[in-house]
Amino acid sequence: MGSLSTNVALAVAVVAALVAGGSCGPPKVPPGPNITTNYNAQWLPARATWYGQPYGSGPADNGGACGIKNVNLPPYNGMISCGNVPIFKDGRGCGSCYEVKCEQPPACSKQPVTVFITDMNYEPISAYHFDFSGKAFGAMATPGKEIELRNAGIIDMQFRRVRCKYPGGQKITFHVEKGSNPYYLAMLVKFVADDGDVVQMDLQEAGLPEWRPLKLSWGAIWRMDTSKPLKGPFSIRVTTESGKNLIAKDVIPVNWVPDGVYVSNVQF
């Protein structure tokens, strides 16, 4: 009977310790302050992991939480990453660009490479956490040591925000999402140079003077719900994190269709 009491007491003590100390594993690290457009070239510490196939572009469907598809193709070319809360910023960090590098383990090249934020992660392993595609993680290695670096697991790294650059001629592009109709319009915005990320989009209907704000739906997808049918063509005003804005005049045509892709003639 005494042995049973002792075992019960030990079990209660273990449960109490778990409740007081949280779950097993590494301590949870709270996220750092949001990364802004202060391009001051200061390198910050972070931790790095990778996901997907070793030479792949992250998600199996080549997409991610920003809603951007085909990140394995130009101009992203698989050089993408998830960002944690202060990098992803509930979608308002989608499309932003970072130089990243590592100095240890020895397989690190110590040379920076640039990645786009196209996905999110919430693993609390560091104030700043990049979860790279296999290709992007390997790009931080000395040539020929990509496998060695990927086998290192979680590593320390450094990063800094940089302006996004796209190949000459690349314009801001809009994808009207499936399910859109005259009463519900949802659009993905991508290929935004300079800041890279969009913090507000506004719509102007043909023949009307006022601009109407869209709401951030999720990732890089903005939407408008209306009781009156929308009439195209639509002009879209894009505002980026630093406050810059431009207008894609009549970029969504009068005969727009769901799942349609519309390339503007503007770029930052």
XYZ file of C-alpha atoms in Angstrom:
268
model
C 0.000 0.000 0.000
C 2.880 2.306 0.842
C 4.466 1.531 -2.528
C 1.222 2.431 -4.315
C 1.025 5.730 -2.452
C 4.632 6.495 -3.345
C 3.993 5.769 -7.048
C 0.883 7.950 -7.062
C 2.788 10.777 -5.382
C 5.579 10.508 -7.968
C 3.081 10.559 -10.834
C 1.394 13.661 -9.423
C 4.778 15.356 -9.049
C 5.724 14.581 -12.661
C 2.417 15.951 -13.981
C 2.810 19.088 -11.872
C 6.322 19.616 -13.186
C 5.146 19.266 -16.797
C 2.313 21.721 -16.256
C 4.614 24.222 -14.563
C 7.463 23.861 -17.028
C 5.541 23.433 -20.255
C 6.034 20.699 -22.831
C 9.193 18.688 -23.268
C 11.831 19.757 -25.749
C 13.786 22.978 -26.359
C 12.522 26.104 -24.603
C 10.064 28.175 -26.591
C 11.535 31.471 -27.796
C 9.137 34.405 -28.292
C 9.211 36.091 -31.713
C 11.292 39.224 -32.210
C 10.048 42.652 -33.329
C 8.663 42.858 -36.858
C 11.254 43.355 -39.564
C 10.625 46.655 -41.359
C 11.880 48.421 -44.489
C 14.809 49.926 -42.633
C 17.446 48.926 -45.175
C 20.398 49.717 -42.955
C 22.462 46.668 -43.926
C 22.558 45.435 -40.312
C 22.923 41.670 -40.041
C 20.677 40.016 -37.456
C 20.948 36.526 -35.929
C 18.405 33.824 -36.696
C 18.082 30.060 -36.890
C 17.616 28.112 -40.090
C 15.922 24.848 -41.033
C 14.737 23.425 -44.350
C 11.770 21.422 -45.602
C 10.609 19.519 -48.649
C 12.978 17.781 -51.034
C 16.756 18.332 -50.680
C 16.976 20.122 -54.040
C 13.347 21.177 -54.108
C 11.354 24.377 -53.734
C 9.739 23.720 -50.352
C 6.087 22.629 -50.484
C 5.201 19.579 -52.544
C 2.792 21.711 -54.603
C 5.401 24.466 -55.135
C 3.129 26.921 -53.329
C 2.880 28.051 -49.714
C 0.918 30.159 -47.243
C 1.245 33.303 -49.366
C -0.886 31.722 -52.079
C 1.855 32.124 -54.691
C 2.176 29.119 -57.008
C 5.014 27.720 -59.100
C 7.765 29.021 -56.820
C 10.025 26.452 -58.482
C 9.910 28.508 -61.682
C 11.441 31.918 -62.553
C 11.662 34.461 -61.122
C 11.665 32.652 -57.744
C 13.608 29.617 -59.003
C 13.025 27.768 -55.736
C 14.973 30.346 -53.694
C 12.186 30.735 -51.167
C 11.632 30.507 -47.436
C 9.023 30.392 -44.717
C 9.273 33.233 -42.239
C 8.126 33.215 -38.643
C 5.728 35.807 -37.202
C 7.897 38.976 -37.450
C 8.917 38.068 -41.014
C 5.668 36.664 -42.442
C 3.544 39.261 -40.601
C 0.178 37.541 -41.212
C 0.778 37.746 -44.951
C 1.975 41.335 -45.109
C 5.535 40.003 -45.356
C 4.764 37.911 -48.439
C 7.130 38.705 -51.295
C 9.734 40.480 -49.162
C 13.388 39.677 -49.792
C 16.290 38.824 -47.507
C 19.977 38.216 -47.840
C 20.926 35.194 -45.762
C 24.202 33.506 -44.914
C 25.788 31.170 -42.375
C 29.296 30.862 -40.930
C 29.025 27.534 -39.102
C 29.146 24.573 -39.595
C 32.268 24.422 -41.804
C 30.138 23.640 -44.882
C 28.823 27.236 -44.830
C 30.215 29.479 -47.576
C 29.800 32.665 -45.488
C 28.533 34.310 -48.682
C 25.020 35.816 -48.833
C 22.245 34.594 -51.092
C 18.815 36.181 -51.594
C 15.491 34.498 -50.818
C 11.832 35.453 -51.202
C 9.291 34.954 -48.396
C 6.465 32.816 -49.778
C 5.424 30.698 -46.777
C 5.082 30.813 -42.977
C 6.189 28.855 -39.919
C 5.409 29.145 -36.230
C 8.093 26.946 -34.678
C 9.276 28.922 -31.600
C 12.961 27.990 -31.867
C 14.308 31.520 -32.306
C 13.235 35.156 -32.332
C 13.756 34.949 -36.101
C 13.432 31.644 -37.928
C 13.813 30.902 -41.630
C 12.557 27.535 -42.859
C 14.115 27.328 -46.312
C 13.424 25.227 -49.346
C 16.042 22.522 -49.706
C 17.517 24.432 -52.634
C 17.794 27.737 -50.741
C 19.284 26.096 -47.639
C 21.885 24.360 -49.774
C 22.708 27.637 -51.524
C 24.317 28.871 -48.284
C 26.910 26.093 -48.557
C 30.316 26.084 -50.179
C 29.804 24.555 -53.647
C 29.909 20.784 -53.358
C 28.988 20.783 -49.659
C 25.233 21.276 -49.968
C 24.420 17.786 -48.681
C 26.764 18.234 -45.719
C 25.074 21.492 -44.769
C 21.555 20.078 -45.078
C 22.587 17.163 -42.864
C 23.565 19.625 -40.118
C 19.897 20.169 -39.203
C 19.098 23.387 -37.333
C 21.886 25.948 -37.789
C 22.617 29.514 -36.752
C 22.527 32.089 -39.528
C 22.453 35.816 -40.222
C 20.013 37.834 -42.306
C 19.131 41.337 -43.425
C 16.222 42.849 -45.344
C 17.044 43.888 -48.907
C 15.113 45.418 -51.771
C 13.590 42.910 -54.168
C 14.916 42.894 -57.706
C 13.314 41.158 -60.651
C 14.581 40.553 -64.191
C 14.135 43.466 -66.544
C 10.643 43.743 -67.911
C 8.948 41.887 -65.063
C 5.766 43.740 -64.099
C 3.439 43.440 -61.112
C 0.983 40.632 -61.773
C -2.502 39.891 -60.446
C -4.236 36.511 -60.291
C -8.010 36.596 -59.869
C -8.757 33.691 -57.563
C -11.144 30.848 -58.288
C -14.624 31.535 -56.936
C -14.503 35.247 -57.726
C -17.683 36.791 -59.120
C -19.237 40.273 -59.455
C -20.079 40.250 -55.724
C -16.842 38.723 -54.467
C -13.455 39.554 -55.955
C -10.231 38.016 -54.609
C -6.820 38.745 -56.092
C -3.295 37.548 -55.506
C -0.554 40.120 -56.118
C 2.997 39.034 -56.953
C 6.285 40.097 -58.535
C 6.409 43.385 -56.599
C 9.884 44.915 -56.730
C 11.618 47.106 -54.115
C 9.832 46.455 -50.775
C 8.334 43.290 -52.224
C 5.463 43.159 -49.743
C 2.068 44.821 -50.069
C 0.243 46.352 -47.105
C -2.813 47.731 -48.895
C -4.680 47.363 -52.192
C -7.502 49.560 -53.427
C -9.866 49.165 -56.374
C -11.407 51.714 -58.698
C -14.288 50.675 -60.934
C -14.546 51.972 -64.474
C -16.108 55.423 -64.650
C -16.144 55.977 -60.880
C -13.838 58.437 -59.074
C -13.596 56.769 -55.656
C -11.075 54.177 -54.547
C -12.420 51.322 -52.430
C -10.141 49.370 -50.086
C -9.717 45.635 -50.382
C -9.250 43.517 -47.260
C -6.370 41.158 -46.731
C -7.894 37.692 -46.987
C -4.843 35.509 -46.392
C -1.247 35.417 -47.560
C -0.864 37.782 -50.508
C -4.544 37.529 -51.461
C -6.795 40.580 -51.122
C -10.579 40.548 -51.479
C -13.686 42.704 -51.773
C -17.218 41.662 -50.799
C -20.002 43.861 -52.112
C -23.819 43.911 -52.250
C -23.724 45.613 -55.656
C -22.079 43.916 -58.626
C -18.629 45.144 -59.538
C -18.186 46.399 -63.083
C -14.851 46.245 -64.846
C -12.395 47.206 -65.966
C -10.741 47.693 -62.580
C -7.734 49.809 -61.734
C -5.715 48.606 -58.746
C -3.661 50.799 -56.426
C -0.856 48.934 -54.681
C 0.789 50.280 -51.516
C 3.960 48.702 -50.163
C 5.349 48.657 -46.639
C 7.394 51.847 -46.951
C 4.313 53.795 -48.094
C 5.070 53.870 -51.815
C 2.138 53.302 -54.137
C 1.377 53.035 -57.816
C -1.678 52.474 -59.964
C -2.200 49.659 -62.445
C -4.739 51.359 -64.697
C -7.547 49.102 -65.960
C -5.374 46.047 -65.263
C -8.388 43.780 -64.673
C -10.379 43.897 -67.930
C -14.129 44.134 -68.324
C -14.292 40.475 -69.378
C -12.176 39.150 -66.506
C -12.566 35.524 -65.463
C -11.853 33.584 -62.258
C -8.411 31.971 -62.294
C -7.270 34.594 -64.795
C -3.783 36.102 -64.706
C -3.407 39.792 -65.549
C -0.033 41.443 -66.019
C 0.171 45.178 -65.398
C 2.437 47.666 -67.131
C 3.818 49.064 -63.857
C 6.594 48.236 -61.418
C 8.292 49.948 -58.480
